[in-house]
């Protein structure tokens, strides 16, 4: 159906209570009858301004009759629609946000009446007293990270409502979510990487696993989900086609990569490709890194995480997360000349800008090094004693002062 321009229908009147009332057409029912939005104001002049404002807001919009549902009703429907698209863990996360942080505050409000002001008030409330059942000694307010996550969930849900002609626009677009304080990224430096690899050198299970991780930067679920069918021996490439994750209840599940960009092919360093070729010759499992006790099953991500912690503790290395090995790979790759766009593809990031923002500490160092290289080149070309804007005469004067 082509979108229609909302318009007033000539119905402007002064009510018995003294207020002025007008209405505009914002959509149509299945039988073609118009759906009205009623506007109220204290004066006729104010009503005229509000009508004009609403006509502009609903420009190009043709809502359906279902727009009358409450936010709670829509969120239930949206979650049901997402059931076949999202991972179970993501679905559980969304469900928790809806049931504990959104519905109790805004659930009974009509979907089309949700405003940016409502969302700002919600976020403030959550930061102050959003924890419904705090434990002894625990703050009643939610962290900015949690509230930011609520905003993300709500933004997705309301965007879907816009796409399905239930809302004229997404009010979450007009709200600045709480700023999240990013934790300082922790990586292994060159010396620490040598210590780490020396610690696993005599263990064929974990040596190959962690060497592959440090030379590819794969996510934990991705490296545990690798199969020999993903490895092209001749080309020395890996196809990232799946990831492992745990469902609620502890069951290990094989799923698709995190994003569309997550499904990718990466070219391996020659040393890593050779390591995998040798490993394949003695392998009796379809998984590249299999469960040591059950070769028919993949490596359990939890086991890999525990092994990492054990190695770090025994080697007196910083207590980093597994994901920090991915950061270690990315940081060293950038520092050694790999451009951000190429690295973004290797890591499976959707946008190169995300890679740059994530590793801004490294790119800043690269900018400084580039400036030094250019400065050194110009100094060699122009001569150390003379800056490019100085004439020989001025240089002599400057040197004598």
Short mmCIF file of C-alpha atoms in Angstrom, two decimals:
data_model
loop_
_atom_site.label_atom_id
_atom_site.label_comp_id
_atom_site.label_asym_id
_atom_site.label_seq_id
_atom_site.Cartn_x
_atom_site.Cartn_y
_atom_site.Cartn_z
CA UNK A 1 0.00 0.00 0.00
CA UNK A 2 1.33 3.45 -0.87
CA UNK A 3 1.90 5.69 2.12
CA UNK A 4 -0.61 8.46 2.59
CA UNK A 5 -0.05 11.90 3.93
CA UNK A 6 -1.75 12.44 7.30
CA UNK A 7 -4.17 15.30 7.29
CA UNK A 8 -6.78 17.04 9.36
CA UNK A 9 -10.32 16.14 8.45
CA UNK A 10 -11.93 19.48 9.22
CA UNK A 11 -12.88 18.48 12.75
CA UNK A 12 -11.67 21.24 15.02
CA UNK A 13 -13.89 22.16 17.93
CA UNK A 14 -13.98 23.68 21.36
CA UNK A 15 -14.98 21.15 23.99
CA UNK A 16 -17.34 21.70 26.90
CA UNK A 17 -14.38 21.60 29.31
CA UNK A 18 -12.90 24.63 27.52
CA UNK A 19 -10.10 22.82 25.69
CA UNK A 20 -9.69 22.78 21.92
CA UNK A 21 -9.71 19.45 20.07
CA UNK A 22 -8.56 18.46 16.60
CA UNK A 23 -7.74 15.24 14.85
CA UNK A 24 -5.61 13.98 12.00
CA UNK A 25 -5.66 10.78 9.96
CA UNK A 26 -2.60 8.66 10.78
CA UNK A 27 -3.53 5.34 9.18
CA UNK A 28 -6.28 3.07 7.91
CA UNK A 29 -8.07 -0.04 9.11
CA UNK A 30 -8.31 -3.17 6.97
CA UNK A 31 -11.71 -2.03 5.65
CA UNK A 32 -10.26 1.33 4.60
CA UNK A 33 -11.74 3.40 7.43
CA UNK A 34 -9.39 6.09 8.76
CA UNK A 35 -7.50 5.86 12.04
CA UNK A 36 -7.51 9.19 13.86
CA UNK A 37 -5.10 10.75 16.30
CA UNK A 38 -6.73 13.32 18.57
CA UNK A 39 -4.89 16.48 19.55
CA UNK A 40 -5.79 18.73 22.50
CA UNK A 41 -4.75 22.28 23.43
CA UNK A 42 -5.77 25.16 25.68
CA UNK A 43 -6.24 27.65 22.83
CA UNK A 44 -7.13 27.47 19.16
CA UNK A 45 -3.74 28.95 18.24
CA UNK A 46 -1.92 26.30 20.28
CA UNK A 47 -4.06 23.58 18.68
CA UNK A 48 -3.19 24.82 15.19
CA UNK A 49 0.52 24.63 16.02
CA UNK A 50 0.15 21.13 17.49
CA UNK A 51 -1.81 19.92 14.48
CA UNK A 52 0.89 21.19 12.13
CA UNK A 53 3.58 19.54 14.27
CA UNK A 54 1.76 16.18 14.27
CA UNK A 55 1.05 16.32 10.53
CA UNK A 56 4.79 16.73 9.97
CA UNK A 57 5.57 13.91 12.42
CA UNK A 58 3.23 11.49 10.64
CA UNK A 59 4.36 12.47 7.14
CA UNK A 60 4.62 9.35 4.97
CA UNK A 61 3.16 7.14 7.72
CA UNK A 62 0.12 4.88 7.38
CA UNK A 63 -0.40 3.05 10.67
CA UNK A 64 -2.49 -0.07 11.08
CA UNK A 65 -5.27 -0.73 13.58
CA UNK A 66 -2.88 -2.74 15.73
CA UNK A 67 -1.10 0.47 16.71
CA UNK A 68 -3.57 0.66 19.60
CA UNK A 69 -1.84 -2.20 21.46
CA UNK A 70 0.12 -1.55 24.64
CA UNK A 71 3.90 -1.57 24.76
CA UNK A 72 3.75 -4.79 26.77
CA UNK A 73 1.62 -6.49 24.11
CA UNK A 74 4.00 -5.40 21.38
CA UNK A 75 7.09 -6.54 23.29
CA UNK A 76 5.59 -10.02 23.73
CA UNK A 77 4.84 -10.22 20.01
CA UNK A 78 8.27 -8.90 19.04
CA UNK A 79 10.04 -11.43 21.26
CA UNK A 80 7.99 -14.21 19.68
CA UNK A 81 8.96 -12.98 16.20
CA UNK A 82 12.64 -12.94 17.21
CA UNK A 83 12.51 -16.49 18.57
CA UNK A 84 13.61 -18.10 15.31
CA UNK A 85 16.26 -15.47 14.55
CA UNK A 86 18.18 -14.91 17.78
CA UNK A 87 20.41 -17.21 19.76
CA UNK A 88 18.76 -18.64 22.90
CA UNK A 89 21.21 -16.70 25.09
CA UNK A 90 20.37 -13.41 23.34
CA UNK A 91 16.67 -14.21 23.60
CA UNK A 92 17.04 -14.82 27.35
CA UNK A 93 18.88 -11.50 27.71
CA UNK A 94 16.11 -9.63 25.88
CA UNK A 95 13.42 -11.41 27.90
CA UNK A 96 15.11 -10.41 31.16
CA UNK A 97 15.25 -6.75 30.06
CA UNK A 98 11.58 -6.75 29.05
CA UNK A 99 10.22 -8.49 32.15
CA UNK A 100 12.33 -6.75 34.80
CA UNK A 101 13.35 -3.37 33.42
CA UNK A 102 10.77 -2.23 30.85
CA UNK A 103 7.31 -3.74 31.33
CA UNK A 104 6.98 -2.84 35.05
CA UNK A 105 7.42 0.84 34.18
CA UNK A 106 6.00 1.39 30.67
CA UNK A 107 4.22 -1.86 29.77
CA UNK A 108 0.64 -0.61 30.18
CA UNK A 109 1.17 2.52 28.10
CA UNK A 110 -0.13 2.48 24.53
CA UNK A 111 2.65 1.81 22.04
CA UNK A 112 2.01 4.98 20.03
CA UNK A 113 2.11 7.10 23.20
CA UNK A 114 5.68 6.17 24.15
CA UNK A 115 7.84 9.28 23.94
CA UNK A 116 11.52 10.09 24.21
CA UNK A 117 10.73 11.77 27.55
CA UNK A 118 9.27 8.46 28.80
CA UNK A 119 12.50 6.67 27.92
CA UNK A 120 14.70 9.28 29.60
CA UNK A 121 12.60 8.99 32.75
CA UNK A 122 12.82 5.18 32.57
CA UNK A 123 16.62 5.23 32.34
CA UNK A 124 16.88 7.67 35.26
CA UNK A 125 14.58 5.45 37.34
CA UNK A 126 16.60 2.33 36.52
CA UNK A 127 19.85 4.04 37.50
CA UNK A 128 18.34 5.10 40.84
CA UNK A 129 16.17 2.13 41.85
CA UNK A 130 15.97 -0.34 38.98
CA UNK A 131 16.94 -3.41 40.99
CA UNK A 132 13.63 -4.90 42.12
CA UNK A 133 15.08 -7.32 44.69
CA UNK A 134 18.56 -6.14 45.71
CA UNK A 135 20.69 -8.45 47.83
CA UNK A 136 21.93 -7.25 51.24
CA UNK A 137 24.50 -4.52 50.70
CA UNK A 138 23.71 -4.24 47.00
CA UNK A 139 22.79 -0.90 45.44
CA UNK A 140 19.18 -0.46 44.29
CA UNK A 141 20.34 1.28 41.15
CA UNK A 142 21.41 -0.54 37.99
CA UNK A 143 24.81 0.06 36.42
CA UNK A 144 25.12 2.29 33.36
CA UNK A 145 26.17 -0.81 31.40
CA UNK A 146 22.90 -2.57 32.26
CA UNK A 147 20.80 0.52 31.50
CA UNK A 148 22.62 0.95 28.19
CA UNK A 149 21.70 -2.66 27.40
CA UNK A 150 18.03 -1.92 28.20
CA UNK A 151 18.18 0.99 25.75
CA UNK A 152 19.61 -1.29 23.06
CA UNK A 153 16.85 -3.87 23.59
CA UNK A 154 14.12 -1.23 23.54
CA UNK A 155 15.59 0.43 20.46
CA UNK A 156 15.51 -2.87 18.54
CA UNK A 157 11.91 -3.56 19.61
CA UNK A 158 10.64 -0.08 18.68
CA UNK A 159 12.50 -0.09 15.35
CA UNK A 160 10.69 -3.30 14.48
CA UNK A 161 7.39 -1.60 15.36
CA UNK A 162 8.24 1.22 12.93
CA UNK A 163 9.09 -1.32 10.22
CA UNK A 164 5.69 -2.98 10.73
CA UNK A 165 3.77 0.32 10.53
CA UNK A 166 2.82 0.39 14.19
CA UNK A 167 4.81 3.53 15.00
CA UNK A 168 5.52 6.68 12.98
CA UNK A 169 9.10 6.91 14.27
CA UNK A 170 11.37 5.37 16.88
CA UNK A 171 11.40 7.49 20.07
CA UNK A 172 14.61 5.73 21.16
CA UNK A 173 16.38 7.49 18.26
CA UNK A 174 15.92 10.75 20.16
CA UNK A 175 17.39 9.57 23.47
CA UNK A 176 21.06 9.55 24.38
CA UNK A 177 21.72 6.26 26.21
CA UNK A 178 23.84 6.31 29.38
CA UNK A 179 27.56 6.49 28.72
CA UNK A 180 29.33 3.23 29.45
CA UNK A 181 32.73 3.45 31.07
CA UNK A 182 34.87 1.09 29.00
CA UNK A 183 37.32 -1.07 30.91
CA UNK A 184 40.98 -0.64 30.08
CA UNK A 185 41.94 -3.24 27.51
CA UNK A 186 44.48 -5.75 28.79
CA UNK A 187 46.78 -7.54 26.37
CA UNK A 188 49.95 -9.60 26.48
CA UNK A 189 53.07 -7.77 25.32
CA UNK A 190 55.80 -9.47 23.26
CA UNK A 191 57.70 -10.70 26.31
CA UNK A 192 54.56 -12.03 27.99
CA UNK A 193 53.50 -13.79 24.79
CA UNK A 194 56.86 -15.60 24.72
CA UNK A 195 56.36 -16.69 28.33
CA UNK A 196 52.80 -17.82 27.58
CA UNK A 197 53.74 -19.87 24.51
CA UNK A 198 56.71 -21.42 26.33
CA UNK A 199 54.31 -22.55 29.06
CA UNK A 200 52.16 -24.51 26.58
CA UNK A 201 54.96 -25.67 24.28
CA UNK A 202 55.13 -29.23 25.65
CA UNK A 203 51.35 -29.75 25.65
CA UNK A 204 50.18 -30.76 22.12
CA UNK A 205 46.52 -30.14 22.95
CA UNK A 206 46.82 -26.60 24.24
CA UNK A 207 49.96 -25.58 22.31
CA UNK A 208 48.16 -25.83 18.97
CA UNK A 209 44.97 -24.32 20.37
CA UNK A 210 46.52 -21.20 21.87
CA UNK A 211 49.02 -20.67 19.04
CA UNK A 212 46.12 -20.71 16.58
CA UNK A 213 44.21 -18.27 18.78
CA UNK A 214 47.08 -15.81 19.08
CA UNK A 215 47.64 -15.82 15.30
CA UNK A 216 43.98 -15.52 14.25
CA UNK A 217 42.14 -13.63 17.02
CA UNK A 218 39.10 -15.90 16.80
CA UNK A 219 36.29 -15.63 19.33
CA UNK A 220 36.28 -18.43 21.91
CA UNK A 221 33.14 -20.02 20.45
CA UNK A 222 34.59 -19.78 16.93
CA UNK A 223 37.88 -21.53 17.62
CA UNK A 224 36.14 -24.28 19.60
CA UNK A 225 33.72 -24.75 16.71
CA UNK A 226 36.37 -25.33 14.02
CA UNK A 227 36.14 -28.56 11.98
CA UNK A 228 38.67 -30.03 9.58
CA UNK A 229 36.24 -29.33 6.74
CA UNK A 230 36.83 -25.62 7.49
CA UNK A 231 40.57 -25.90 6.82
CA UNK A 232 41.85 -25.62 3.25
CA UNK A 233 45.29 -27.23 3.39
CA UNK A 234 46.32 -26.15 -0.10
CA UNK A 235 45.36 -22.49 0.30
CA UNK A 236 46.19 -22.25 4.00
CA UNK A 237 42.83 -20.73 4.89
CA UNK A 238 40.16 -21.20 7.55
CA UNK A 239 36.43 -20.83 6.92
CA UNK A 240 34.61 -19.53 10.01
CA UNK A 241 31.16 -21.09 9.69
CA UNK A 242 29.93 -21.78 13.21
CA UNK A 243 30.31 -20.94 16.87
CA UNK A 244 29.71 -22.80 20.12
CA UNK A 245 27.73 -21.34 23.00
CA UNK A 246 25.89 -22.54 26.06
CA UNK A 247 22.14 -22.39 26.34
CA UNK A 248 20.43 -21.66 29.63
CA UNK A 249 20.70 -24.94 31.50
CA UNK A 250 24.27 -25.65 30.38
CA UNK A 251 23.74 -27.49 27.08
CA UNK A 252 26.48 -26.82 24.50
CA UNK A 253 24.99 -25.69 21.19
CA UNK A 254 26.50 -25.24 17.71
CA UNK A 255 25.18 -22.07 16.07
CA UNK A 256 25.86 -19.56 13.32
CA UNK A 257 28.55 -16.89 13.70
CA UNK A 258 27.70 -13.79 15.73
CA UNK A 259 27.04 -11.56 12.69
CA UNK A 260 26.87 -11.80 8.89
CA UNK A 261 30.46 -10.54 8.85
CA UNK A 262 31.29 -13.30 11.34
CA UNK A 263 30.97 -15.91 8.58
CA UNK A 264 34.28 -15.34 6.84
CA UNK A 265 37.42 -16.87 5.36
CA UNK A 266 40.79 -15.91 6.81
CA UNK A 267 44.26 -16.52 5.40
CA UNK A 268 46.48 -18.16 8.00
CA UNK A 269 50.10 -17.27 8.72
CA UNK A 270 52.29 -19.94 7.12
CA UNK A 271 53.40 -21.20 10.56
CA UNK A 272 49.79 -21.69 11.68
CA UNK A 273 48.80 -23.39 8.43
CA UNK A 274 51.75 -25.81 8.77
CA UNK A 275 50.88 -26.48 12.41
CA UNK A 276 47.33 -27.46 11.40
CA UNK A 277 48.57 -29.64 8.52
CA UNK A 278 50.74 -31.62 10.93
CA UNK A 279 47.93 -31.81 13.48
CA UNK A 280 45.49 -33.13 10.89
CA UNK A 281 47.78 -36.08 10.04
CA UNK A 282 47.37 -37.52 13.54
CA UNK A 283 43.80 -36.39 14.20
CA UNK A 284 41.00 -38.92 14.70
CA UNK A 285 38.20 -36.38 15.14
CA UNK A 286 36.18 -34.23 12.76
CA UNK A 287 36.84 -31.27 15.09
CA UNK A 288 40.17 -29.45 14.81
CA UNK A 289 40.24 -28.98 18.59
CA UNK A 290 38.22 -31.78 20.11
CA UNK A 291 37.25 -32.63 23.66
CA UNK A 292 40.27 -34.60 25.03
CA UNK A 293 37.97 -37.13 26.74
CA UNK A 294 35.35 -37.32 23.99
CA UNK A 295 36.98 -36.95 20.53
CA UNK A 296 33.59 -36.97 18.82
CA UNK A 297 32.74 -33.70 20.60
CA UNK A 298 34.25 -30.22 20.18
CA UNK A 299 36.44 -28.53 22.75
CA UNK A 300 34.32 -27.15 25.57
CA UNK A 301 34.78 -23.34 25.70
CA UNK A 302 34.62 -23.49 29.51
CA UNK A 303 37.54 -25.95 29.55
CA UNK A 304 39.60 -23.62 27.33
CA UNK A 305 38.81 -20.70 29.63
CA UNK A 306 39.88 -22.69 32.73
CA UNK A 307 43.09 -23.78 31.02
CA UNK A 308 43.92 -20.17 30.13
CA UNK A 309 43.49 -19.12 33.77
CA UNK A 310 45.68 -22.01 34.92
CA UNK A 311 48.49 -21.09 32.50
CA UNK A 312 48.36 -17.41 33.48
CA UNK A 313 48.53 -18.19 37.19
CA UNK A 314 51.35 -20.74 36.89
CA UNK A 315 53.36 -18.41 34.61
CA UNK A 316 52.81 -15.34 36.81
CA UNK A 317 51.19 -13.49 33.90
CA UNK A 318 48.41 -10.84 34.09
CA UNK A 319 44.96 -12.29 34.83
CA UNK A 320 43.32 -11.56 31.46
CA UNK A 321 40.12 -12.91 29.89
CA UNK A 322 40.07 -15.22 26.89
CA UNK A 323 38.67 -12.36 24.79
CA UNK A 324 41.84 -10.41 25.65
CA UNK A 325 43.82 -12.92 23.56
CA UNK A 326 41.72 -11.66 20.64
CA UNK A 327 42.62 -8.10 21.64
CA UNK A 328 46.27 -9.15 21.89
CA UNK A 329 46.23 -10.44 18.31
CA UNK A 330 44.46 -7.33 16.99
CA UNK A 331 46.72 -4.87 18.79
CA UNK A 332 49.92 -6.55 17.60
CA UNK A 333 48.52 -6.83 14.05
CA UNK A 334 47.80 -3.09 13.89
CA UNK A 335 51.12 -2.18 15.47
CA UNK A 336 52.92 -4.23 12.81
CA UNK A 337 51.26 -2.58 9.84
CA UNK A 338 48.00 -4.45 9.19
CA UNK A 339 45.44 -1.83 8.12
CA UNK A 340 42.16 -1.46 10.02
CA UNK A 341 39.94 -2.56 7.12
CA UNK A 342 41.86 -5.80 6.60
CA UNK A 343 41.92 -6.48 10.34
CA UNK A 344 38.19 -5.83 10.54
CA UNK A 345 37.59 -8.59 8.00
CA UNK A 346 39.86 -11.02 9.87
CA UNK A 347 38.10 -10.35 13.18
CA UNK A 348 34.62 -10.56 11.67
CA UNK A 349 33.62 -7.01 12.58
CA UNK A 350 30.68 -5.58 10.65
CA UNK A 351 32.35 -2.17 10.21
CA UNK A 352 35.99 -1.13 10.04
CA UNK A 353 35.06 1.94 12.11
CA UNK A 354 34.27 -0.38 15.04
CA UNK A 355 37.75 -1.88 14.76
CA UNK A 356 39.34 1.58 14.77
CA UNK A 357 37.24 2.72 17.76
CA UNK A 358 38.00 -0.47 19.71
CA UNK A 359 41.75 -0.25 19.18
CA UNK A 360 42.07 3.53 19.23
CA UNK A 361 45.04 3.28 21.63
CA UNK A 362 46.99 1.41 18.95
CA UNK A 363 45.92 3.59 16.03
CA UNK A 364 46.96 6.68 18.02
CA UNK A 365 50.43 5.19 18.46
CA UNK A 366 50.50 4.40 14.73
CA UNK A 367 49.65 8.02 13.93
CA UNK A 368 52.53 9.20 16.12
CA UNK A 369 54.92 6.77 14.43
CA UNK A 370 53.72 7.95 11.02
CA UNK A 371 54.37 11.56 12.03
CA UNK A 372 57.87 10.65 13.18
CA UNK A 373 58.58 8.81 9.92
CA UNK A 374 57.38 11.77 7.84
CA UNK A 375 59.27 14.18 10.06
CA UNK A 376 62.43 12.11 9.76
CA UNK A 377 62.08 11.90 5.98
CA UNK A 378 61.68 15.68 5.66
CA UNK A 379 64.60 16.30 7.99
CA UNK A 380 66.82 14.07 5.85
CA UNK A 381 65.62 15.86 2.72
CA UNK A 382 65.82 19.46 3.97
CA UNK A 383 68.70 19.19 6.38
CA UNK A 384 68.64 19.04 10.18
CA UNK A 385 69.60 22.67 10.74
CA UNK A 386 66.87 24.16 8.56
CA UNK A 387 63.12 23.94 9.06
CA UNK A 388 61.16 23.99 5.77
CA UNK A 389 59.76 27.49 6.38
CA UNK A 390 63.17 29.02 7.04
CA UNK A 391 65.45 30.62 4.49
CA UNK A 392 69.18 30.16 4.92
CA UNK A 393 69.45 33.75 6.20
CA UNK A 394 66.68 33.26 8.78
CA UNK A 395 68.21 29.98 9.89
CA UNK A 396 71.52 31.71 10.62
CA UNK A 397 69.70 34.41 12.62
CA UNK A 398 67.76 31.78 14.59
CA UNK A 399 70.92 29.85 15.35
CA UNK A 400 72.68 32.95 16.74
CA UNK A 401 69.88 33.87 19.20
#
